[in-house]
Short mmCIF file of C-alpha atoms in Angstrom, two decimals:
data_model
loop_
_atom_site.label_atom_id
_atom_site.label_comp_id
_atom_site.label_asym_id
_atom_site.label_seq_id
_atom_site.Cartn_x
_atom_site.Cartn_y
_atom_site.Cartn_z
CA GLY A 1303 0.00 0.00 0.00
CA CYS A 1304 0.88 3.68 -0.24
CA LEU A 1305 3.01 5.24 2.45
CA LYS A 1306 0.75 7.25 4.78
CA GLY A 1307 0.53 10.86 3.65
CA THR A 1308 1.41 10.18 -0.01
CA ARG A 1309 -0.76 10.05 -3.15
CA ARG A 1310 -3.54 11.98 -1.40
CA THR A 1311 -4.96 13.58 -4.55
CA VAL A 1312 -5.52 10.38 -6.46
CA LEU A 1313 -6.61 8.39 -3.39
CA ASP A 1314 -9.19 11.05 -2.43
CA GLU A 1315 -10.52 11.28 -5.99
CA ILE A 1316 -10.93 7.52 -6.34
CA GLY A 1317 -12.40 7.35 -2.84
CA LEU A 1318 -15.11 9.84 -3.79
CA TRP A 1319 -15.78 7.90 -6.99
CA THR A 1320 -16.28 4.61 -5.09
CA ARG A 1321 -18.95 6.21 -2.90
CA ASP A 1322 -20.87 8.10 -5.59
CA PHE A 1323 -22.94 5.76 -7.75
CA ASP A 1324 -24.10 8.65 -9.90
CA LYS A 1325 -20.57 8.84 -11.29
CA SER A 1326 -19.25 6.66 -14.12
CA PRO A 1327 -19.32 2.92 -13.31
CA VAL A 1328 -15.75 2.36 -14.59
CA TYR A 1329 -12.55 4.10 -13.49
CA TRP A 1330 -9.23 3.64 -15.30
CA LEU A 1331 -6.13 4.47 -13.30
CA ASN A 1332 -3.75 5.01 -16.21
CA GLY A 1333 -0.02 5.30 -15.56
CA LEU A 1334 3.34 4.64 -17.14
CA ALA A 1335 5.60 1.87 -15.85
CA GLY A 1336 6.74 2.47 -12.29
CA THR A 1337 4.33 5.28 -11.37
CA GLY A 1338 2.67 3.32 -8.55
CA LYS A 1339 -0.61 2.02 -10.04
CA SER A 1340 -0.61 -1.29 -8.17
CA THR A 1341 0.32 0.40 -4.90
CA ILE A 1342 -2.61 2.77 -5.26
CA ALA A 1343 -4.95 -0.07 -6.26
CA GLN A 1344 -3.84 -2.03 -3.19
CA THR A 1345 -4.48 0.97 -0.94
CA ILE A 1346 -7.95 1.61 -2.39
CA ALA A 1347 -8.81 -2.09 -2.09
CA GLU A 1348 -7.77 -2.08 1.58
CA ARG A 1349 -9.80 1.06 2.31
CA ILE A 1350 -13.00 -0.06 0.63
CA PHE A 1351 -12.60 -3.53 2.17
CA ALA A 1352 -12.54 -1.86 5.58
CA ASP A 1353 -15.67 0.10 4.63
CA GLY A 1354 -17.45 -3.04 3.42
CA GLN A 1355 -17.58 -1.81 -0.19
CA LEU A 1356 -15.08 -4.21 -1.78
CA GLY A 1357 -16.84 -7.08 -3.48
CA ALA A 1358 -13.85 -8.70 -5.19
CA SER A 1359 -10.36 -8.01 -6.52
CA PHE A 1360 -7.88 -9.54 -8.93
CA PHE A 1361 -4.26 -8.40 -9.16
CA CYS A 1362 -2.81 -9.53 -12.49
CA SER A 1363 0.89 -10.35 -12.78
CA ARG A 1364 3.12 -11.63 -15.56
CA ASP A 1365 5.21 -13.45 -12.96
CA PHE A 1366 2.53 -16.03 -12.16
CA GLU A 1367 0.80 -18.21 -14.70
CA ASP A 1368 -2.55 -18.18 -12.90
CA ARG A 1369 -2.47 -14.38 -12.54
CA ARG A 1370 -1.75 -13.63 -16.18
CA ASN A 1371 -4.49 -15.91 -17.50
CA LEU A 1372 -7.55 -13.88 -18.55
CA HIS A 1373 -9.85 -16.86 -18.08
CA PHE A 1374 -9.14 -16.97 -14.33
CA ILE A 1375 -10.32 -13.41 -13.66
CA PHE A 1376 -14.13 -13.73 -13.78
CA PRO A 1377 -14.32 -17.09 -11.93
CA THR A 1378 -12.05 -15.70 -9.18
CA LEU A 1379 -14.12 -12.52 -8.85
CA ALA A 1380 -17.33 -14.57 -8.79
CA VAL A 1381 -16.11 -16.81 -5.95
CA GLN A 1382 -15.13 -13.76 -3.89
CA LEU A 1383 -18.53 -12.14 -4.50
CA ALA A 1384 -20.24 -15.39 -3.48
CA ARG A 1385 -18.23 -15.53 -0.23
CA LYS A 1386 -19.12 -11.95 0.65
CA TYR A 1387 -22.77 -11.69 -0.36
CA SER A 1388 -25.32 -14.37 0.56
CA GLU A 1389 -27.73 -13.09 -2.13
CA PHE A 1390 -25.07 -13.63 -4.78
CA ARG A 1391 -24.09 -17.00 -3.31
CA SER A 1392 -27.62 -18.36 -3.47
CA ILE A 1393 -27.62 -17.75 -7.24
CA PHE A 1394 -23.99 -18.65 -7.94
CA VAL A 1395 -23.69 -22.02 -6.19
CA PRO A 1396 -26.60 -23.77 -7.98
CA LEU A 1397 -25.33 -22.33 -11.29
CA VAL A 1398 -21.88 -23.86 -10.87
CA GLN A 1399 -23.32 -27.13 -9.57
CA SER A 1400 -25.49 -27.46 -12.66
CA ASP A 1401 -22.78 -26.31 -15.09
CA PRO A 1402 -19.28 -26.91 -13.68
CA GLU A 1403 -17.70 -26.49 -17.11
CA ILE A 1404 -18.65 -22.82 -17.19
CA VAL A 1405 -15.11 -21.87 -16.15
CA ASP A 1406 -13.86 -23.12 -19.52
CA GLU A 1407 -16.30 -21.07 -21.57
CA SER A 1408 -15.55 -17.83 -23.43
CA LEU A 1409 -14.89 -14.62 -21.51
CA TYR A 1410 -18.24 -13.32 -22.75
CA ASN A 1411 -20.13 -16.30 -21.29
CA GLN A 1412 -18.08 -16.24 -18.12
CA MET A 1413 -18.92 -12.62 -17.40
CA LYS A 1414 -22.55 -12.98 -18.42
CA LYS A 1415 -23.25 -16.12 -16.35
CA LEU A 1416 -20.84 -15.77 -13.43
CA ILE A 1417 -20.89 -12.01 -12.84
CA VAL A 1418 -23.64 -10.06 -14.63
CA GLU A 1419 -26.70 -12.28 -14.19
CA PRO A 1420 -26.13 -12.99 -10.45
CA LEU A 1421 -25.40 -9.28 -9.81
CA LYS A 1422 -28.54 -8.18 -11.66
CA GLU A 1423 -30.73 -10.70 -9.87
CA SER A 1424 -29.31 -9.94 -6.42
CA ALA A 1425 -29.23 -6.12 -7.01
CA ILE A 1426 -25.97 -5.85 -5.04
CA SER A 1427 -24.13 -2.53 -4.81
CA THR A 1428 -20.37 -3.14 -4.74
CA VAL A 1429 -16.91 -2.23 -6.06
CA ILE A 1430 -14.64 -4.60 -8.01
CA VAL A 1431 -10.90 -3.95 -8.45
CA ILE A 1432 -8.81 -5.40 -11.29
CA ASP A 1433 -5.18 -4.32 -11.26
CA ALA A 1434 -2.53 -4.39 -14.01
CA LEU A 1435 -4.65 -5.56 -16.93
CA ASP A 1436 -1.66 -5.02 -19.22
CA GLU A 1437 0.14 -7.88 -17.48
CA CYS A 1438 -2.33 -10.49 -18.73
CA LYS A 1439 -1.57 -12.58 -21.78
CA ASP A 1440 -3.95 -11.32 -24.43
CA VAL A 1441 -3.84 -11.87 -28.19
CA GLU A 1442 -6.70 -9.52 -29.09
CA PRO A 1443 -5.95 -6.09 -30.64
CA ALA A 1444 -8.22 -4.51 -28.02
CA SER A 1445 -8.19 -5.90 -24.48
CA ALA A 1446 -10.47 -8.93 -24.40
CA ILE A 1447 -11.59 -8.21 -20.82
CA LEU A 1448 -12.43 -4.60 -21.65
CA SER A 1449 -14.28 -5.62 -24.82
CA VAL A 1450 -16.52 -7.90 -22.76
CA LEU A 1451 -16.93 -5.37 -19.94
CA GLY A 1452 -18.03 -2.75 -22.47
CA GLN A 1453 -20.91 -5.00 -23.55
CA PHE A 1454 -22.30 -5.50 -20.02
CA VAL A 1455 -21.40 -2.48 -17.93
CA SER A 1456 -24.72 -0.71 -18.55
CA GLU A 1457 -26.65 -3.74 -17.26
CA ILE A 1458 -25.22 -3.55 -13.73
CA PRO A 1459 -25.39 0.15 -12.73
CA LYS A 1460 -24.94 -0.58 -9.01
CA VAL A 1461 -21.50 -2.12 -9.61
CA LYS A 1462 -18.30 -0.09 -10.00
CA PHE A 1463 -15.08 -1.35 -11.62
CA LEU A 1464 -11.72 0.15 -10.69
CA LEU A 1465 -9.20 -0.90 -13.35
CA THR A 1466 -5.51 -0.11 -13.58
CA GLY A 1467 -3.10 -0.63 -16.44
CA ARG A 1468 -0.32 0.92 -18.42
CA PRO A 1469 -1.50 2.76 -21.54
CA GLU A 1470 -0.38 -0.02 -23.89
CA PRO A 1471 -2.06 -0.13 -27.33
CA ARG A 1472 -4.31 -3.05 -26.39
CA ILE A 1473 -5.54 -1.34 -23.22
CA ARG A 1474 -6.04 2.03 -24.91
CA GLU A 1475 -7.99 0.39 -27.72
CA GLY A 1476 -10.18 -1.40 -25.18
CA PHE A 1477 -11.11 1.79 -23.36
CA GLN A 1478 -11.94 3.46 -26.69
CA ILE A 1479 -14.75 0.96 -27.41
CA PRO A 1480 -17.82 3.27 -27.48
CA PRO A 1481 -19.98 1.76 -24.66
CA LEU A 1482 -16.97 1.59 -22.33
CA ALA A 1483 -15.50 4.97 -23.32
CA GLU A 1484 -18.77 6.68 -22.33
CA ALA A 1485 -18.87 4.87 -18.99
CA THR A 1486 -15.26 5.45 -17.91
CA ASP A 1487 -13.48 8.12 -15.87
CA VAL A 1488 -9.71 8.28 -16.40
CA PHE A 1489 -6.98 9.43 -14.02
CA VAL A 1490 -3.57 9.75 -15.70
CA LEU A 1491 -0.91 9.29 -13.02
CA HIS A 1492 2.02 10.60 -15.07
CA GLU A 1493 0.19 13.90 -15.63
CA VAL A 1494 -0.10 14.73 -11.94
CA GLU A 1495 1.63 17.99 -11.01
CA PRO A 1496 5.37 17.11 -10.82
CA SER A 1497 5.87 19.07 -7.57
CA GLN A 1498 3.11 17.04 -5.94
CA VAL A 1499 4.65 13.73 -7.00
CA GLY A 1500 8.09 15.03 -6.01
CA ASN A 1501 6.85 15.80 -2.49
CA ASP A 1502 5.42 12.29 -2.18
CA ILE A 1503 8.67 10.73 -3.36
CA ARG A 1504 10.63 12.91 -0.91
CA LEU A 1505 8.38 11.67 1.90
CA PHE A 1506 8.97 8.10 0.73
CA PHE A 1507 12.74 8.61 0.77
CA LYS A 1508 12.64 10.22 4.22
CA GLN A 1509 10.58 7.41 5.70
CA GLY A 1510 12.64 4.69 4.03
CA PHE A 1511 15.94 6.14 5.19
CA LEU A 1512 14.57 6.85 8.68
CA GLU A 1513 13.61 3.21 9.10
CA LEU A 1514 17.00 2.15 7.75
CA ALA A 1515 18.82 4.49 10.16
CA CYS A 1516 16.79 3.22 13.12
CA ARG A 1517 17.60 -0.39 12.29
CA ARG A 1518 21.28 0.47 12.11
CA HIS A 1519 21.20 2.67 15.24
CA GLU A 1520 22.25 5.71 13.22
CA VAL A 1521 22.06 8.95 15.22
CA ASP A 1522 23.40 11.47 12.69
CA GLU A 1523 21.05 13.52 10.54
CA TRP A 1524 21.20 11.53 7.32
CA PRO A 1525 20.81 11.88 4.41
CA THR A 1526 21.44 15.57 3.91
CA ARG A 1527 18.91 17.88 2.28
CA GLU A 1528 21.17 18.18 -0.79
CA GLN A 1529 21.29 14.40 -1.11
CA LEU A 1530 17.51 14.18 -0.88
CA ASP A 1531 17.12 16.89 -3.51
CA LEU A 1532 19.35 14.97 -5.91
CA LEU A 1533 17.57 11.68 -5.23
CA CYS A 1534 14.17 13.25 -5.90
CA GLU A 1535 15.48 14.72 -9.13
CA ARG A 1536 16.85 11.34 -10.16
CA ALA A 1537 13.55 9.61 -9.35
CA ALA A 1538 11.84 11.79 -12.00
CA GLY A 1539 8.34 10.88 -10.86
CA LEU A 1540 8.99 7.12 -10.70
CA PHE A 1541 8.14 5.52 -7.38
CA VAL A 1542 9.70 2.31 -8.66
CA TYR A 1543 12.97 4.19 -8.98
CA ALA A 1544 12.66 5.45 -5.42
CA VAL A 1545 12.04 1.93 -4.15
CA ALA A 1546 15.08 0.65 -6.05
CA THR A 1547 17.23 3.42 -4.64
CA VAL A 1548 16.23 2.82 -1.02
CA GLN A 1549 16.81 -0.90 -1.38
CA PHE A 1550 20.16 -0.30 -3.06
CA VAL A 1551 21.29 1.85 -0.14
CA ASP A 1552 19.92 -0.66 2.39
CA HIS A 1553 22.42 -3.35 1.43
CA LYS A 1554 23.06 -5.64 4.37
CA ASN A 1555 26.73 -6.20 3.51
CA ASN A 1556 27.65 -2.56 2.80
CA ASP A 1557 27.69 0.66 4.77
CA HIS A 1558 24.52 2.58 3.91
CA LYS A 1559 26.25 5.96 3.75
CA GLU A 1560 28.88 4.63 1.36
CA GLN A 1561 26.14 3.05 -0.74
CA LEU A 1562 24.32 6.36 -1.05
CA ASP A 1563 27.51 8.26 -1.81
CA ARG A 1564 28.41 5.72 -4.48
CA LEU A 1565 25.00 6.11 -6.04
CA LEU A 1566 25.19 9.89 -6.09
CA ARG A 1567 28.70 9.91 -7.53
CA SER A 1568 27.43 8.47 -10.83
CA PRO A 1569 25.41 11.41 -12.19
CA GLU A 1570 24.98 10.18 -15.76
CA SER A 1571 23.94 6.59 -15.27
CA SER A 1572 21.33 4.72 -13.31
CA ALA A 1573 22.73 1.32 -14.22
CA ARG A 1574 23.43 0.37 -10.62
CA GLU A 1575 19.86 1.07 -9.52
CA GLY A 1576 18.68 -1.02 -12.47
CA LYS A 1577 20.25 -4.13 -11.00
CA THR A 1578 18.85 -3.48 -7.54
CA ARG A 1579 16.28 -5.92 -6.26
CA LEU A 1580 12.91 -4.27 -5.78
CA LYS A 1581 10.78 -6.95 -4.19
CA ALA A 1582 11.03 -10.70 -4.45
CA ASN A 1583 12.53 -11.40 -7.88
CA THR A 1584 11.52 -8.15 -9.61
CA THR A 1585 14.02 -5.53 -10.75
CA LEU A 1586 13.93 -2.44 -12.90
CA ASP A 1587 15.68 -4.49 -15.55
CA SER A 1588 13.10 -7.25 -15.48
CA LEU A 1589 10.38 -4.61 -15.70
CA TYR A 1590 11.89 -3.23 -18.89
CA THR A 1591 12.61 -6.69 -20.25
CA SER A 1592 9.02 -7.79 -19.81
CA ILE A 1593 7.74 -4.69 -21.61
CA LEU A 1594 10.18 -5.25 -24.48
CA GLN A 1595 9.19 -8.91 -24.72
CA GLU A 1596 5.61 -7.76 -25.15
CA ALA A 1597 6.65 -5.18 -27.77
CA PHE A 1598 8.92 -7.44 -29.83
CA GLY A 1599 6.66 -10.48 -29.49
CA ASP A 1600 7.59 -14.06 -30.24
CA ASP A 1601 6.99 -13.90 -33.96
CA ASP A 1602 8.94 -12.62 -36.95
CA PRO A 1603 12.44 -12.05 -35.49
CA GLU A 1604 13.42 -10.77 -38.92
CA ASP A 1605 11.43 -7.65 -38.02
CA ASP A 1606 13.52 -7.01 -34.89
CA PRO A 1607 16.14 -4.79 -36.60
CA LYS A 1608 13.48 -2.29 -37.62
CA THR A 1609 12.15 -2.08 -34.07
CA ARG A 1610 15.69 -1.62 -32.73
CA SER A 1611 16.27 1.12 -35.32
CA VAL A 1612 13.21 3.02 -34.12
CA LEU A 1613 14.22 2.60 -30.49
CA GLY A 1614 17.75 3.68 -31.37
CA ALA A 1615 16.40 6.89 -32.90
CA VAL A 1616 14.43 7.64 -29.74
CA ILE A 1617 17.25 7.11 -27.28
CA LEU A 1618 20.21 8.37 -29.34
CA ALA A 1619 18.71 11.46 -31.00
CA ALA A 1620 20.42 14.71 -30.08
CA ASN A 1621 16.95 16.18 -29.50
CA PRO A 1622 13.61 14.38 -29.20
CA LEU A 1623 12.27 13.38 -32.61
CA SER A 1624 8.68 12.83 -33.66
CA PRO A 1625 7.58 9.51 -35.19
CA SER A 1626 7.22 11.23 -38.56
CA THR A 1627 10.77 12.60 -38.38
CA ILE A 1628 12.15 9.22 -37.31
CA ALA A 1629 10.36 7.66 -40.28
CA THR A 1630 11.87 10.20 -42.68
CA LEU A 1631 15.40 9.75 -41.36
CA LEU A 1632 15.26 5.95 -41.36
CA GLY A 1633 13.26 5.55 -44.56
CA PHE A 1634 10.32 3.92 -42.78
CA ASN A 1635 6.56 4.44 -42.91
CA THR A 1636 5.28 6.89 -40.27
CA ASN A 1637 2.40 4.62 -39.22
CA ASP A 1638 4.83 1.73 -38.84
CA VAL A 1639 7.08 3.83 -36.59
CA SER A 1640 4.09 5.01 -34.53
CA LEU A 1641 2.91 1.42 -34.07
CA ARG A 1642 6.33 0.25 -32.94
CA LEU A 1643 6.61 3.12 -30.46
CA SER A 1644 3.06 2.55 -29.31
CA SER A 1645 3.98 -1.00 -28.31
CA ILE A 1646 6.29 0.42 -25.61
CA HIS A 1647 4.10 3.44 -24.88
CA SER A 1648 4.48 2.89 -21.15
CA LEU A 1649 8.22 3.68 -21.30
CA LEU A 1650 7.86 6.81 -23.42
CA ILE A 1651 6.32 10.23 -23.43
CA LEU A 1652 4.36 9.65 -26.62
CA GLN A 1653 1.55 11.81 -28.00
CA GLU A 1654 -1.18 10.70 -30.37
CA ASN A 1655 0.08 13.22 -32.94
CA ALA A 1656 2.82 11.65 -35.09
CA ASP A 1657 4.46 15.08 -35.42
CA SER A 1658 4.97 15.50 -31.66
CA PRO A 1659 8.40 14.60 -30.23
CA VAL A 1660 8.76 11.31 -28.38
CA ARG A 1661 11.23 10.63 -25.61
CA PRO A 1662 11.90 8.08 -22.88
CA PHE A 1663 9.79 8.62 -19.79
CA HIS A 1664 12.85 8.03 -17.61
CA ARG A 1665 16.51 7.96 -18.40
CA SER A 1666 17.09 4.57 -16.79
CA PHE A 1667 15.42 2.99 -19.83
CA PRO A 1668 18.05 4.21 -22.34
CA ASP A 1669 20.74 3.24 -19.82
CA PHE A 1670 19.27 -0.22 -19.69
CA ILE A 1671 18.71 -0.89 -23.36
CA VAL A 1672 22.26 -0.04 -24.48
CA ASP A 1673 24.01 -1.95 -21.68
CA PRO A 1674 24.82 -5.61 -22.52
CA THR A 1675 25.28 -6.42 -18.82
CA ARG A 1676 21.72 -5.30 -18.10
CA CYS A 1677 19.82 -5.87 -21.33
CA ILE A 1678 20.97 -9.45 -21.64
CA ILE A 1679 18.54 -10.45 -24.41
CA GLU A 1680 20.41 -9.45 -27.53
CA ARG A 1681 17.38 -8.98 -29.75
CA PHE A 1682 16.20 -6.09 -27.53
CA ARG A 1683 19.55 -4.36 -27.17
CA VAL A 1684 20.39 -1.17 -29.05
CA PRO A 1685 24.19 -0.98 -29.65
CA PRO A 1686 24.94 2.78 -29.90
CA PRO A 1687 27.68 2.55 -32.59
CA ASN A 1688 25.37 0.72 -35.01
CA HIS A 1689 22.47 3.05 -34.51
CA HIS A 1690 24.50 6.25 -34.46
CA MET A 1691 25.79 5.18 -37.86
CA GLU A 1692 22.26 4.46 -39.06
CA LEU A 1693 21.10 7.93 -38.00
CA LEU A 1694 24.20 9.54 -39.49
CA ILE A 1695 23.60 7.90 -42.88
CA GLY A 1696 19.91 8.84 -42.68
CA CYS A 1697 20.79 12.49 -42.06
CA LEU A 1698 23.39 12.64 -44.85
CA ASP A 1699 21.14 10.89 -47.32
CA LEU A 1700 18.26 13.27 -46.59
CA MET A 1701 20.56 16.29 -47.01
CA ASN A 1702 22.01 14.97 -50.26
CA ARG A 1703 18.52 14.33 -51.64
CA THR A 1704 16.63 17.43 -50.56
CA LEU A 1705 18.95 20.41 -49.95
CA GLU A 1706 18.58 23.15 -52.56
CA LYS A 1707 19.76 26.73 -53.02
CA ASN A 1708 17.66 29.40 -51.28
CA MET A 1709 15.09 26.93 -49.91
CA CYS A 1710 13.37 29.69 -47.92
CA LYS A 1711 13.01 31.89 -51.02
CA LEU A 1712 14.76 34.89 -49.45
CA PRO A 1713 15.21 38.15 -51.39
CA ASN A 1714 18.68 38.91 -52.72
CA ALA A 1715 21.30 40.40 -50.40
CA VAL A 1716 19.15 40.66 -47.28
CA THR A 1717 20.33 39.83 -43.79
CA ASN A 1718 18.36 37.25 -41.86
CA SER A 1719 17.14 39.88 -39.38
CA GLN A 1720 15.55 41.85 -42.24
CA VAL A 1721 13.19 38.97 -43.11
CA ALA A 1722 10.19 39.53 -40.84
CA ASP A 1723 8.66 36.11 -41.48
CA LEU A 1724 11.89 34.10 -41.40
CA GLY A 1725 10.54 31.73 -38.75
CA GLU A 1726 7.42 30.97 -40.75
CA ARG A 1727 9.49 30.43 -43.89
CA THR A 1728 11.81 27.94 -42.21
CA GLU A 1729 8.85 25.99 -40.84
CA ARG A 1730 7.16 26.00 -44.25
CA TYR A 1731 10.10 25.11 -46.46
CA ILE A 1732 12.47 23.10 -44.23
CA SER A 1733 10.98 19.94 -42.75
CA PRO A 1734 11.69 19.01 -39.11
CA ALA A 1735 13.67 16.01 -40.37
CA LEU A 1736 15.88 18.17 -42.59
CA GLN A 1737 16.32 20.72 -39.79
CA TYR A 1738 17.48 17.95 -37.49
CA ALA A 1739 19.76 16.45 -40.14
CA CYS A 1740 21.45 19.78 -40.88
CA LYS A 1741 21.97 20.70 -37.22
CA SER A 1742 22.75 17.32 -35.72
CA TRP A 1743 24.30 14.84 -38.18
CA HIS A 1744 27.74 15.27 -36.63
CA LYS A 1745 26.38 14.35 -33.19
CA HIS A 1746 26.09 10.80 -34.49
CA LEU A 1747 29.78 10.84 -35.41
CA VAL A 1748 30.86 11.03 -31.80
CA ASP A 1749 31.33 7.34 -31.11
CA GLU A 1750 34.92 6.19 -31.52
CA HIS A 1751 33.65 2.91 -32.97
CA THR A 1752 31.87 4.59 -35.89
CA VAL A 1753 33.19 2.67 -38.84
CA ARG A 1754 35.38 4.59 -41.29
CA THR A 1755 34.41 2.99 -44.58
CA PRO A 1756 35.00 4.30 -48.10
CA GLU A 1757 31.22 4.22 -48.60
CA VAL A 1758 30.59 6.61 -45.71
CA ALA A 1759 33.45 8.87 -46.80
CA SER A 1760 31.96 9.04 -50.29
CA VAL A 1761 28.59 10.16 -48.86
CA PHE A 1762 30.39 12.98 -47.04
CA HIS A 1763 32.29 13.86 -50.22
CA ARG A 1764 29.06 14.08 -52.19
CA LEU A 1765 27.52 16.38 -49.59
CA LEU A 1766 30.48 18.76 -49.47
CA GLU A 1767 30.92 18.76 -53.22
CA ASN A 1768 27.27 19.39 -54.12
CA LYS A 1769 25.33 20.68 -51.12
CA PHE A 1770 27.83 22.41 -48.81
CA LEU A 1771 26.64 26.01 -49.29
CA PHE A 1772 22.98 24.95 -49.24
CA TRP A 1773 23.67 23.30 -45.86
CA LEU A 1774 25.24 26.52 -44.59
CA GLU A 1775 22.15 28.43 -45.75
CA VAL A 1776 19.88 26.23 -43.67
CA LEU A 1777 22.09 26.58 -40.60
CA SER A 1778 22.15 30.35 -41.13
CA VAL A 1779 18.37 30.78 -41.22
CA LEU A 1780 18.00 28.44 -38.23
CA GLY A 1781 20.48 30.51 -36.22
CA ALA A 1782 22.73 27.46 -35.94
CA ALA A 1783 25.86 28.47 -37.88
CA ARG A 1784 28.02 27.38 -34.95
CA GLU A 1785 27.04 23.78 -35.72
CA ALA A 1786 28.96 24.03 -39.01
CA VAL A 1787 32.18 24.80 -37.16
CA ASP A 1788 31.74 21.90 -34.75
CA ALA A 1789 30.65 19.49 -37.49
CA LEU A 1790 33.51 20.22 -39.87
CA ASP A 1791 36.09 20.20 -37.10
CA LEU A 1792 34.88 16.76 -36.04
CA LEU A 1793 34.64 15.52 -39.62
CA THR A 1794 38.21 16.44 -40.57
CA LYS A 1795 39.46 14.49 -37.55
CA TRP A 1796 37.22 11.52 -38.28
CA LEU A 1797 38.16 11.29 -41.98
CA GLU A 1798 41.86 10.97 -41.13
CA ALA A 1799 43.68 10.03 -44.37
CA SER A 1800 40.62 9.88 -46.62
CA PRO A 1801 40.79 11.83 -49.93
CA THR A 1802 37.77 13.76 -48.67
CA VAL A 1803 39.74 15.23 -45.76
CA GLU A 1804 41.27 17.91 -48.02
CA LEU A 1805 37.86 19.11 -49.14
CA ALA A 1806 36.52 18.99 -45.56
CA SER A 1807 39.50 21.05 -44.36
CA ASP A 1808 38.86 23.69 -47.04
CA CYS A 1809 35.19 23.83 -46.07
CA PHE A 1810 36.26 24.28 -42.44
CA ARG A 1811 38.51 27.20 -43.42
CA PHE A 1812 35.64 28.75 -45.40
CA VAL A 1813 33.27 28.57 -42.43
CA THR A 1814 35.74 29.90 -39.87
CA GLY A 1815 36.99 32.60 -42.24
CA PHE A 1816 33.52 33.92 -43.06
CA PHE A 1817 31.64 32.91 -39.92
CA GLU A 1818 30.08 36.34 -39.22
CA VAL A 1819 28.72 36.59 -42.77
CA ILE A 1820 27.27 33.04 -42.63
CA ASP A 1821 25.77 33.71 -39.21
CA GLU A 1822 24.06 36.96 -40.22
CA SER A 1823 22.84 36.30 -43.76
CA ALA A 1824 22.10 33.23 -45.84
CA PRO A 1825 22.12 35.18 -49.17
CA HIS A 1826 25.48 36.80 -48.35
CA ILE A 1827 27.11 33.37 -48.22
CA TYR A 1828 27.20 33.89 -52.00
CA HIS A 1829 27.27 37.70 -52.33
CA SER A 1830 30.01 38.31 -49.76
CA ALA A 1831 31.76 35.15 -48.54
CA LEU A 1832 32.05 33.17 -51.78
CA ALA A 1833 32.76 36.29 -53.83
CA VAL A 1834 35.89 37.18 -51.87
CA SER A 1835 37.13 33.69 -51.04
CA PRO A 1836 40.67 32.81 -52.24
CA GLN A 1837 41.05 31.86 -55.90
CA THR A 1838 42.67 28.59 -54.84
CA SER A 1839 39.79 27.65 -52.54
CA MET A 1840 38.18 24.32 -53.41
CA VAL A 1841 34.85 25.75 -52.25
CA ARG A 1842 35.19 28.69 -54.66
CA LYS A 1843 36.05 26.37 -57.57
CA LEU A 1844 33.09 24.07 -56.84
CA TYR A 1845 30.49 26.77 -56.28
#
């Protein structure tokens, strides 16, 4: 259950809903992985059990065969209802005696015969809790349980259903079925005010460390306020992260202060927390692995590379990319990219709009998926060198195909500041994918393992030989001329002895020699910079 004093907003709201039968009969507690859905469901179940409102509950779990089987849910709920309510029992027991095979029937028949008909006949008023629907094995495109519930919910108005689940495609589709959509209230946990969640997580840390200190007879004031601030920042709204952290620090064979210091000394990685045991045999890593197993599926392993490519674009992009931009850079279909991202929706901040940027919900997921010691199933792992190279080639290919002179249709000899609608022009004429490619291709050249092949060098050569000034134009109108300096500096070092290095070096001299002109005016790249460049300049000869 929830630590006393935490999650008050959501607990109070659900509490009011359970008592008001004029409100919607179904309530979906929607939350990303690790936001505390099951803990809240447990707390609500305990409270309404104490009040006599709880009729039955079922907590799904991938870890247990009988708790991930959809066909065990309705029979289990029915038995609990029969134990609690004599009116229900008097209908249920003869039914099962006369038809013991009913437990093997379809979900539709199970709900109709075991739940709906006895509830209608007995006119019971009650609350039923089903937690973690996404953890059940389900082959239907829309949740099979929700599809059935949608067909019967209007027939039992005195019964309320509290359901929790990650917003996976199957669950979202189920709640969008018209009868159920109209009968459902939704509380989105990951949209709660961050300061409110942060305060709850701080309280959790304080209580966890206080109990730890008491057990170890610690008298000093520990941890410090600064340490708590950093821990709360690292938790980033994930209670599961907070739990992992407390349990990491509370290691029976290590000094707790040293454990915390060690954790806080690694600012860029949460790998150590990932390996920490949460409860029983569950870890952050197993949480991510189970979600990826669901996303990749058991079929068509030949399709795995495309899924890894999409994931690689999400976690390795210099700035968050939208599904449509990822599709453009990788040469995929936008709907295909959206579907692949949707399959791990619970680990991402993902909007319905394919043009909205997508990013990991928490940075421990990228840490996990690139680390072979943590992501031990190779088909899920995203090796950064491979996928940086894929993004690099995607950027260069897009630039080589689509860059043109004066893409924003600027008047001759103007400075950028003189074009009142420059922002609108860049949005209209330069796609988000091309903007990203022009500004960020070199950020995928950072890995020392990026392969130096003649093929890649030739792609660079083609860009510098044919599109170099057009690229500078785009950077100029985007206010990103500095990126040209960084990119060409890095490229000349990366090319080493390649024949292209001479051209890259000349381009670097052009940019550094005429930086102010390039920065202030895209048209003057030609009128001023190119016009006065040295006669021996390779750039001058080419352009």
